JSON list of N, CA and C in Angstrom, two decimals:
[
{"chain": "A", "resi": 1, "resn": "TYR", "atom": "N", "xyz": [95.06, 126.45, 89.05]},
{"chain": "A", "resi": 1, "resn": "TYR", "atom": "CA", "xyz": [94.18, 127.48, 89.62]},
{"chain": "A", "resi": 1, "resn": "TYR", "atom": "C", "xyz": [94.14, 127.35, 91.12]},
{"chain": "A", "resi": 2, "resn": "ARG", "atom": "N", "xyz": [94.45, 128.43, 91.82]},
{"chain": "A", "resi": 2, "resn": "ARG", "atom": "CA", "xyz": [94.37, 128.43, 93.29]},
{"chain": "A", "resi": 2, "resn": "ARG", "atom": "C", "xyz": [93.32, 129.42, 93.72]},
{"chain": "A", "resi": 3, "resn": "GLY", "atom": "N", "xyz": [92.23, 128.94, 94.29]},
{"chain": "A", "resi": 3, "resn": "GLY", "atom": "CA", "xyz": [91.15, 129.83, 94.71]},
{"chain": "A", "resi": 3, "resn": "GLY", "atom": "C", "xyz": [91.29, 130.21, 96.16]},
{"chain": "A", "resi": 4, "resn": "GLY", "atom": "N", "xyz": [92.46, 130.69, 96.57]},
{"chain": "A", "resi": 4, "resn": "GLY", "atom": "CA", "xyz": [92.65, 131.07, 97.96]},
{"chain": "A", "resi": 4, "resn": "GLY", "atom": "C", "xyz": [93.05, 129.88, 98.81]},
{"chain": "A", "resi": 5, "resn": "VAL", "atom": "N", "xyz": [92.93, 130.06, 100.13]},
{"chain": "A", "resi": 5, "resn": "VAL", "atom": "CA", "xyz": [93.30, 128.99, 101.05]},
{"chain": "A", "resi": 5, "resn": "VAL", "atom": "C", "xyz": [92.15, 128.74, 102.01]},
{"chain": "A", "resi": 6, "resn": "ASP", "atom": "N", "xyz": [92.16, 127.52, 102.63]},
{"chain": "A", "resi": 6, "resn": "ASP", "atom": "CA", "xyz": [91.09, 127.21, 103.58]},
{"chain": "A", "resi": 6, "resn": "ASP", "atom": "C", "xyz": [91.50, 127.67, 104.98]},
{"chain": "A", "resi": 7, "resn": "SER", "atom": "N", "xyz": [90.75, 127.25, 105.99]},
{"chain": "A", "resi": 7, "resn": "SER", "atom": "CA", "xyz": [90.98, 127.73, 107.36]},
{"chain": "A", "resi": 7, "resn": "SER", "atom": "C", "xyz": [92.34, 127.31, 107.90]},
{"chain": "A", "resi": 8, "resn": "GLU", "atom": "N", "xyz": [92.93, 126.27, 107.33]},
{"chain": "A", "resi": 8, "resn": "GLU", "atom": "CA", "xyz": [94.23, 125.81, 107.82]},
{"chain": "A", "resi": 8, "resn": "GLU", "atom": "C", "xyz": [95.38, 126.29, 106.93]},
{"chain": "A", "resi": 9, "resn": "GLY", "atom": "N", "xyz": [95.06, 127.12, 105.93]},
{"chain": "A", "resi": 9, "resn": "GLY", "atom": "CA", "xyz": [96.11, 127.70, 105.10]},
{"chain": "A", "resi": 9, "resn": "GLY", "atom": "C", "xyz": [96.50, 126.84, 103.91]},
{"chain": "A", "resi": 10, "resn": "ARG", "atom": "N", "xyz": [95.81, 125.74, 103.70]},
{"chain": "A", "resi": 10, "resn": "ARG", "atom": "CA", "xyz": [96.13, 124.90, 102.53]},
{"chain": "A", "resi": 10, "resn": "ARG", "atom": "C", "xyz": [95.40, 125.45, 101.31]},
{"chain": "A", "resi": 11, "resn": "PRO", "atom": "N", "xyz": [95.98, 125.29, 100.12]},
{"chain": "A", "resi": 11, "resn": "PRO", "atom": "CA", "xyz": [95.28, 125.73, 98.91]},
{"chain": "A", "resi": 11, "resn": "PRO", "atom": "C", "xyz": [93.95, 125.01, 98.78]},
{"chain": "A", "resi": 12, "resn": "VAL", "atom": "N", "xyz": [92.90, 125.75, 98.45]},
{"chain": "A", "resi": 12, "resn": "VAL", "atom": "CA", "xyz": [91.56, 125.16, 98.33]},
{"chain": "A", "resi": 12, "resn": "VAL", "atom": "C", "xyz": [91.55, 124.06, 97.27]},
{"chain": "A", "resi": 13, "resn": "MET", "atom": "N", "xyz": [92.34, 124.27, 96.20]},
{"chain": "A", "resi": 13, "resn": "MET", "atom": "CA", "xyz": [92.38, 123.29, 95.12]},
{"chain": "A", "resi": 13, "resn": "MET", "atom": "C", "xyz": [92.82, 121.93, 95.65]},
{"chain": "A", "resi": 14, "resn": "VAL", "atom": "N", "xyz": [93.78, 121.91, 96.57]},
{"chain": "A", "resi": 14, "resn": "VAL", "atom": "CA", "xyz": [94.26, 120.65, 97.14]},
{"chain": "A", "resi": 14, "resn": "VAL", "atom": "C", "xyz": [93.16, 120.00, 97.96]},
{"chain": "A", "resi": 15, "resn": "VAL", "atom": "N", "xyz": [92.46, 120.80, 98.75]},
{"chain": "A", "resi": 15, "resn": "VAL", "atom": "CA", "xyz": [91.38, 120.28, 99.60]},
{"chain": "A", "resi": 15, "resn": "VAL", "atom": "C", "xyz": [90.28, 119.69, 98.74]},
{"chain": "A", "resi": 16, "resn": "VAL", "atom": "N", "xyz": [89.87, 120.42, 97.71]},
{"chain": "A", "resi": 16, "resn": "VAL", "atom": "CA", "xyz": [88.81, 119.93, 96.82]},
{"chain": "A", "resi": 16, "resn": "VAL", "atom": "C", "xyz": [89.26, 118.67, 96.10]},
{"chain": "A", "resi": 17, "resn": "GLY", "atom": "N", "xyz": [90.51, 118.63, 95.67]},
{"chain": "A", "resi": 17, "resn": "GLY", "atom": "CA", "xyz": [91.03, 117.45, 94.99]},
{"chain": "A", "resi": 17, "resn": "GLY", "atom": "C", "xyz": [91.00, 116.23, 95.89]},
{"chain": "A", "resi": 18, "resn": "ALA", "atom": "N", "xyz": [91.42, 116.41, 97.15]},
{"chain": "A", "resi": 18, "resn": "ALA", "atom": "CA", "xyz": [91.42, 115.29, 98.10]},
{"chain": "A", "resi": 18, "resn": "ALA", "atom": "C", "xyz": [89.99, 114.83, 98.35]},
{"chain": "A", "resi": 19, "resn": "HIS", "atom": "N", "xyz": [89.07, 115.79, 98.50]},
{"chain": "A", "resi": 19, "resn": "HIS", "atom": "CA", "xyz": [87.67, 115.46, 98.74]},
{"chain": "A", "resi": 19, "resn": "HIS", "atom": "C", "xyz": [87.09, 114.70, 97.54]},
{"chain": "A", "resi": 20, "resn": "PHE", "atom": "N", "xyz": [87.45, 115.14, 96.34]},
{"chain": "A", "resi": 20, "resn": "PHE", "atom": "CA", "xyz": [86.97, 114.49, 95.12]},
{"chain": "A", "resi": 20, "resn": "PHE", "atom": "C", "xyz": [87.50, 113.06, 95.04]},
{"chain": "A", "resi": 21, "resn": "LEU", "atom": "N", "xyz": [88.78, 112.87, 95.39]},
{"chain": "A", "resi": 21, "resn": "LEU", "atom": "CA", "xyz": [89.35, 111.52, 95.37]},
{"chain": "A", "resi": 21, "resn": "LEU", "atom": "C", "xyz": [88.63, 110.62, 96.36]},
{"chain": "A", "resi": 22, "resn": "LEU", "atom": "N", "xyz": [88.34, 111.13, 97.55]},
{"chain": "A", "resi": 22, "resn": "LEU", "atom": "CA", "xyz": [87.64, 110.34, 98.56]},
{"chain": "A", "resi": 22, "resn": "LEU", "atom": "C", "xyz": [86.26, 109.96, 98.05]},
{"chain": "A", "resi": 23, "resn": "ARG", "atom": "N", "xyz": [85.56, 110.89, 97.41]},
{"chain": "A", "resi": 23, "resn": "ARG", "atom": "CA", "xyz": [84.23, 110.60, 96.87]},
{"chain": "A", "resi": 23, "resn": "ARG", "atom": "C", "xyz": [84.31, 109.55, 95.77]},
{"chain": "A", "resi": 24, "resn": "CYS", "atom": "N", "xyz": [85.34, 109.62, 94.93]},
{"chain": "A", "resi": 24, "resn": "CYS", "atom": "CA", "xyz": [85.52, 108.63, 93.87]},
{"chain": "A", "resi": 24, "resn": "CYS", "atom": "C", "xyz": [85.76, 107.25, 94.47]},
{"chain": "A", "resi": 25, "resn": "LEU", "atom": "N", "xyz": [86.58, 107.18, 95.50]},
{"chain": "A", "resi": 25, "resn": "LEU", "atom": "CA", "xyz": [86.85, 105.89, 96.15]},
{"chain": "A", "resi": 25, "resn": "LEU", "atom": "C", "xyz": [85.58, 105.35, 96.78]},
{"chain": "A", "resi": 26, "resn": "ASP", "atom": "N", "xyz": [84.80, 106.21, 97.43]},
{"chain": "A", "resi": 26, "resn": "ASP", "atom": "CA", "xyz": [83.54, 105.78, 98.04]},
{"chain": "A", "resi": 26, "resn": "ASP", "atom": "C", "xyz": [82.58, 105.28, 96.97]},
{"chain": "A", "resi": 27, "resn": "LEU", "atom": "N", "xyz": [82.54, 105.97, 95.83]},
{"chain": "A", "resi": 27, "resn": "LEU", "atom": "CA", "xyz": [81.65, 105.57, 94.74]},
{"chain": "A", "resi": 27, "resn": "LEU", "atom": "C", "xyz": [82.07, 104.21, 94.20]},
{"chain": "A", "resi": 28, "resn": "GLU", "atom": "N", "xyz": [83.38, 104.01, 94.04]},
{"chain": "A", "resi": 28, "resn": "GLU", "atom": "CA", "xyz": [83.88, 102.73, 93.54]},
{"chain": "A", "resi": 28, "resn": "GLU", "atom": "C", "xyz": [83.53, 101.61, 94.51]},
{"chain": "A", "resi": 29, "resn": "ARG", "atom": "N", "xyz": [83.70, 101.87, 95.80]},
{"chain": "A", "resi": 29, "resn": "ARG", "atom": "CA", "xyz": [83.37, 100.88, 96.83]},
{"chain": "A", "resi": 29, "resn": "ARG", "atom": "C", "xyz": [81.88, 100.56, 96.79]},
{"chain": "A", "resi": 30, "resn": "PHE", "atom": "N", "xyz": [81.06, 101.59, 96.61]},
{"chain": "A", "resi": 30, "resn": "PHE", "atom": "CA", "xyz": [79.61, 101.41, 96.53]},
{"chain": "A", "resi": 30, "resn": "PHE", "atom": "C", "xyz": [79.23, 100.56, 95.32]},
{"chain": "A", "resi": 31, "resn": "VAL", "atom": "N", "xyz": [79.86, 100.84, 94.18]},
{"chain": "A", "resi": 31, "resn": "VAL", "atom": "CA", "xyz": [79.58, 100.06, 92.96]},
{"chain": "A", "resi": 31, "resn": "VAL", "atom": "C", "xyz": [79.98, 98.61, 93.16]},
{"chain": "A", "resi": 32, "resn": "LEU", "atom": "N", "xyz": [81.15, 98.38, 93.74]},
{"chain": "A", "resi": 32, "resn": "LEU", "atom": "CA", "xyz": [81.60, 97.00, 93.99]},
{"chain": "A", "resi": 32, "resn": "LEU", "atom": "C", "xyz": [80.63, 96.30, 94.93]},
{"chain": "A", "resi": 33, "resn": "TYR", "atom": "N", "xyz": [80.12, 97.01, 95.93]},
{"chain": "A", "resi": 33, "resn": "TYR", "atom": "CA", "xyz": [79.18, 96.43, 96.88]},
{"chain": "A", "resi": 33, "resn": "TYR", "atom": "C", "xyz": [77.88, 96.04, 96.18]},
{"chain": "A", "resi": 34, "resn": "VAL", "atom": "N", "xyz": [77.41, 96.90, 95.28]},
{"chain": "A", "resi": 34, "resn": "VAL", "atom": "CA", "xyz": [76.16, 96.63, 94.57]},
{"chain": "A", "resi": 34, "resn": "VAL", "atom": "C", "xyz": [76.32, 95.46, 93.59]},
{"chain": "A", "resi": 35, "resn": "VAL", "atom": "N", "xyz": [77.49, 95.38, 92.95]},
{"chain": "A", "resi": 35, "resn": "VAL", "atom": "CA", "xyz": [77.72, 94.34, 91.95]},
{"chain": "A", "resi": 35, "resn": "VAL", "atom": "C", "xyz": [77.78, 92.95, 92.58]},
{"chain": "A", "resi": 36, "resn": "LYS", "atom": "N", "xyz": [78.26, 92.86, 93.81]},
{"chain": "A", "resi": 36, "resn": "LYS", "atom": "CA", "xyz": [78.40, 91.55, 94.47]},
{"chain": "A", "resi": 36, "resn": "LYS", "atom": "C", "xyz": [77.08, 90.80, 94.52]}
]
């Protein structure tokens, strides 16, 4: 599914996917920090 493009012409799906991956990595880092 491609919901158009963002201001730089990239597919929005790619941008959202990258943002989601970054949030997942941040969440994992946060969990590791709390577990220590």
